Amino acid sequence: MANDPPVLMFLMILIFIGFGALLYLLFRALFGSKNWRVADGVVLRTKTSSSDSVGSLPAYNAHIVWSYVAGQQTYPGEMAIAYFSARTAQQVIETYQAGTAVKVYFNPRKPSQSTLRIKSPGTWILWIVTVLSTFGFFCIVMAAGYLVFD
């Protein structure tokens, strides 16, 4: 390794750091609100929409708007969840009709940041893609190290 080109080592370190940052953001997105506080809220309105924002596949969005009280202040919250099935998006909307009481999870450091915990049927796909891409990434790095450094 003493004769390795420093540029290649630097490039591999940058790739590792970039991939680590990507994994960090993924896990933060999935589990970032796990330790947030819970408040009682109410759904204000819902709607569904469709788009073709996921490649050429249609995406059906369930939009939910709610309000909740944290401390002495009332905050609004909203989210849009994309599904590949119009039926699934409609089922979510039917579950969260206007006036429905909900548990709202909010960030205690920034109470205006909130979410609802809605089980997404596509989460397992995200896990499979993460595991496979991690495995593939390390195979590529190992192969590159073998080819370049030997």
mmCIF file of C-alpha atoms in Angstrom:
data_model
loop_
_atom_site.group_PDB
_atom_site.id
_atom_site.type_symbol
_atom_site.label_atom_id
_atom_site.label_comp_id
_atom_site.label_asym_id
_atom_site.label_seq_id
_atom_site.Cartn_x
_atom_site.Cartn_y
_atom_site.Cartn_z
ATOM 1 C CA MET A 1 0.000 0.000 0.000
ATOM 2 C CA ALA A 2 2.989 2.317 0.326
ATOM 3 C CA ASN A 3 3.181 2.628 -3.457
ATOM 4 C CA ASP A 4 -0.540 3.319 -3.939
ATOM 5 C CA PRO A 5 -1.356 6.505 -5.791
ATOM 6 C CA PRO A 6 -2.592 9.047 -3.220
ATOM 7 C CA VAL A 7 -5.344 10.233 -5.565
ATOM 8 C CA LEU A 8 -6.933 6.762 -5.636
ATOM 9 C CA MET A 9 -6.804 6.469 -1.858
ATOM 10 C CA PHE A 10 -8.376 9.902 -1.522
ATOM 11 C CA LEU A 11 -11.081 8.936 -4.029
ATOM 12 C CA MET A 12 -11.884 5.722 -2.150
ATOM 13 C CA ILE A 13 -12.103 7.623 1.139
ATOM 14 C CA LEU A 14 -14.492 10.128 -0.460
ATOM 15 C CA ILE A 15 -16.635 7.275 -1.793
ATOM 16 C CA PHE A 16 -16.782 5.688 1.673
ATOM 17 C CA ILE A 17 -17.713 9.004 3.282
ATOM 18 C CA GLY A 18 -20.382 9.705 0.644
ATOM 19 C CA PHE A 19 -21.921 6.271 1.006
ATOM 20 C CA GLY A 20 -21.831 6.559 4.797
ATOM 21 C CA ALA A 21 -23.617 9.911 4.581
ATOM 22 C CA LEU A 22 -26.244 8.378 2.306
ATOM 23 C CA LEU A 23 -26.877 5.547 4.775
ATOM 24 C CA TYR A 24 -27.050 8.034 7.644
ATOM 25 C CA LEU A 25 -29.689 10.083 5.818
ATOM 26 C CA LEU A 26 -31.679 6.954 4.984
ATOM 27 C CA PHE A 27 -31.747 5.743 8.583
ATOM 28 C CA ARG A 28 -32.507 9.238 9.823
ATOM 29 C CA ALA A 29 -35.467 9.420 7.444
ATOM 30 C CA LEU A 30 -36.736 6.047 8.608
ATOM 31 C CA PHE A 31 -36.060 6.380 12.333
ATOM 32 C CA GLY A 32 -35.420 10.089 12.937
ATOM 33 C CA SER A 33 -38.787 10.701 14.554
ATOM 34 C CA LYS A 34 -38.662 7.609 16.769
ATOM 35 C CA ASN A 35 -37.837 9.635 19.925
ATOM 36 C CA TRP A 36 -40.048 12.610 19.189
ATOM 37 C CA ARG A 37 -42.787 13.628 21.609
ATOM 38 C CA VAL A 38 -46.429 12.767 21.049
ATOM 39 C CA ALA A 39 -49.322 15.215 20.994
ATOM 40 C CA ASP A 40 -53.001 14.843 20.263
ATOM 41 C CA GLY A 41 -54.003 16.341 16.956
ATOM 42 C CA VAL A 42 -56.903 16.503 14.554
ATOM 43 C CA VAL A 43 -57.007 16.005 10.787
ATOM 44 C CA LEU A 44 -58.134 19.193 9.059
ATOM 45 C CA ARG A 45 -58.376 18.001 5.446
ATOM 46 C CA THR A 46 -57.231 15.275 3.075
ATOM 47 C CA LYS A 47 -57.013 14.747 -0.654
ATOM 48 C CA THR A 48 -55.501 12.423 -3.211
ATOM 49 C CA SER A 49 -53.615 13.344 -6.345
ATOM 50 C CA SER A 50 -51.634 11.548 -8.997
ATOM 51 C CA SER A 51 -48.383 12.311 -10.736
ATOM 52 C CA ASP A 52 -45.749 10.599 -12.835
ATOM 53 C CA SER A 53 -42.853 11.749 -10.678
ATOM 54 C CA VAL A 54 -41.471 8.231 -10.091
ATOM 55 C CA GLY A 55 -39.950 7.612 -13.503
ATOM 56 C CA SER A 56 -42.691 6.648 -15.904
ATOM 57 C CA LEU A 57 -44.733 4.918 -13.190
ATOM 58 C CA PRO A 58 -47.744 6.789 -11.864
ATOM 59 C CA ALA A 59 -47.617 7.790 -8.219
ATOM 60 C CA TYR A 60 -50.771 8.311 -6.189
ATOM 61 C CA ASN A 61 -50.344 10.744 -3.321
ATOM 62 C CA ALA A 62 -52.317 10.844 -0.107
ATOM 63 C CA HIS A 63 -52.151 14.410 1.293
ATOM 64 C CA ILE A 64 -53.020 14.873 4.972
ATOM 65 C CA VAL A 65 -53.186 18.202 6.818
ATOM 66 C CA TRP A 66 -53.519 18.314 10.615
ATOM 67 C CA SER A 67 -53.089 20.600 13.614
ATOM 68 C CA TYR A 68 -51.780 19.901 17.110
ATOM 69 C CA VAL A 69 -50.864 21.695 20.307
ATOM 70 C CA ALA A 70 -47.285 21.567 21.633
ATOM 71 C CA GLY A 71 -46.639 23.588 24.747
ATOM 72 C CA GLN A 72 -49.026 26.541 24.569
ATOM 73 C CA GLN A 73 -49.005 26.924 20.793
ATOM 74 C CA THR A 74 -51.037 25.339 18.007
ATOM 75 C CA TYR A 75 -49.051 24.132 14.994
ATOM 76 C CA PRO A 76 -50.103 22.978 11.526
ATOM 77 C CA GLY A 77 -48.647 19.875 9.948
ATOM 78 C CA GLU A 78 -48.919 18.210 6.596
ATOM 79 C CA MET A 79 -47.506 15.332 4.646
ATOM 80 C CA ALA A 80 -47.888 13.681 1.264
ATOM 81 C CA ILE A 81 -47.285 9.956 0.975
ATOM 82 C CA ALA A 82 -46.689 8.440 -2.457
ATOM 83 C CA TYR A 83 -48.124 5.033 -3.326
ATOM 84 C CA PHE A 84 -48.089 3.023 -6.546
ATOM 85 C CA SER A 85 -51.744 2.110 -6.068
ATOM 86 C CA ALA A 86 -54.648 4.549 -6.216
ATOM 87 C CA ARG A 87 -56.605 2.147 -4.013
ATOM 88 C CA THR A 88 -53.950 2.257 -1.252
ATOM 89 C CA ALA A 89 -53.814 6.055 -1.332
ATOM 90 C CA GLN A 90 -57.608 6.183 -1.106
ATOM 91 C CA GLN A 91 -57.602 3.765 1.863
ATOM 92 C CA VAL A 92 -55.191 6.048 3.719
ATOM 93 C CA ILE A 93 -57.438 9.049 3.012
ATOM 94 C CA GLU A 94 -60.489 7.127 4.233
ATOM 95 C CA THR A 95 -58.656 6.266 7.457
ATOM 96 C CA TYR A 96 -57.737 9.923 8.079
ATOM 97 C CA GLN A 97 -60.975 11.789 7.326
ATOM 98 C CA ALA A 98 -61.307 15.438 8.384
ATOM 99 C CA GLY A 99 -62.094 15.625 12.096
ATOM 100 C CA THR A 100 -60.306 12.354 12.940
ATOM 101 C CA ALA A 101 -58.220 12.453 16.126
ATOM 102 C CA VAL A 102 -54.589 11.479 15.477
ATOM 103 C CA LYS A 103 -51.361 11.048 17.404
ATOM 104 C CA VAL A 104 -48.862 13.587 16.106
ATOM 105 C CA TYR A 105 -45.139 13.056 16.618
ATOM 106 C CA PHE A 106 -43.241 16.332 16.859
ATOM 107 C CA ASN A 107 -39.630 17.322 17.290
ATOM 108 C CA PRO A 108 -39.171 18.659 20.854
ATOM 109 C CA ARG A 109 -36.320 20.903 19.656
ATOM 110 C CA LYS A 110 -38.411 22.332 16.822
ATOM 111 C CA PRO A 111 -42.111 21.794 17.639
ATOM 112 C CA SER A 112 -43.261 23.023 14.222
ATOM 113 C CA GLN A 113 -41.707 19.887 12.697
ATOM 114 C CA SER A 114 -44.140 16.960 12.932
ATOM 115 C CA THR A 115 -45.297 13.768 11.313
ATOM 116 C CA LEU A 116 -47.920 11.066 11.568
ATOM 117 C CA ARG A 117 -46.832 7.452 11.789
ATOM 118 C CA ILE A 118 -48.475 5.826 8.833
ATOM 119 C CA LYS A 119 -47.321 2.358 7.935
ATOM 120 C CA SER A 120 -46.113 2.447 4.371
ATOM 121 C CA PRO A 121 -46.334 -0.803 2.452
ATOM 122 C CA GLY A 122 -43.188 0.085 0.483
ATOM 123 C CA THR A 123 -40.802 0.284 3.457
ATOM 124 C CA TRP A 124 -39.600 -3.306 3.010
ATOM 125 C CA ILE A 125 -38.586 -2.485 -0.570
ATOM 126 C CA LEU A 126 -36.440 0.363 0.762
ATOM 127 C CA TRP A 127 -34.712 -2.056 3.153
ATOM 128 C CA ILE A 128 -34.024 -4.590 0.400
ATOM 129 C CA VAL A 129 -32.610 -1.908 -1.909
ATOM 130 C CA THR A 130 -30.423 -0.576 0.928
ATOM 131 C CA VAL A 131 -28.998 -3.995 1.795
ATOM 132 C CA LEU A 132 -28.381 -4.936 -1.845
ATOM 133 C CA SER A 133 -26.794 -1.604 -2.712
ATOM 134 C CA THR A 134 -24.555 -1.774 0.384
ATOM 135 C CA PHE A 135 -23.430 -5.266 -0.567
ATOM 136 C CA GLY A 136 -22.879 -4.210 -4.181
ATOM 137 C CA PHE A 137 -20.950 -1.129 -3.107
ATOM 138 C CA PHE A 138 -18.557 -3.125 -0.951
ATOM 139 C CA CYS A 139 -18.069 -5.697 -3.736
ATOM 140 C CA ILE A 140 -17.138 -2.913 -6.144
ATOM 141 C CA VAL A 141 -14.742 -1.346 -3.645
ATOM 142 C CA MET A 142 -13.097 -4.712 -2.941
ATOM 143 C CA ALA A 143 -12.774 -5.453 -6.674
ATOM 144 C CA ALA A 144 -11.360 -1.986 -7.358
ATOM 145 C CA GLY A 145 -8.878 -2.375 -4.520
ATOM 146 C CA TYR A 146 -7.815 -5.749 -5.830
ATOM 147 C CA LEU A 147 -7.403 -4.517 -9.411
ATOM 148 C CA VAL A 148 -5.750 -1.188 -8.622
ATOM 149 C CA PHE A 149 -3.575 -2.010 -5.642
ATOM 150 C CA ASP A 150 -2.204 -5.396 -6.696
#
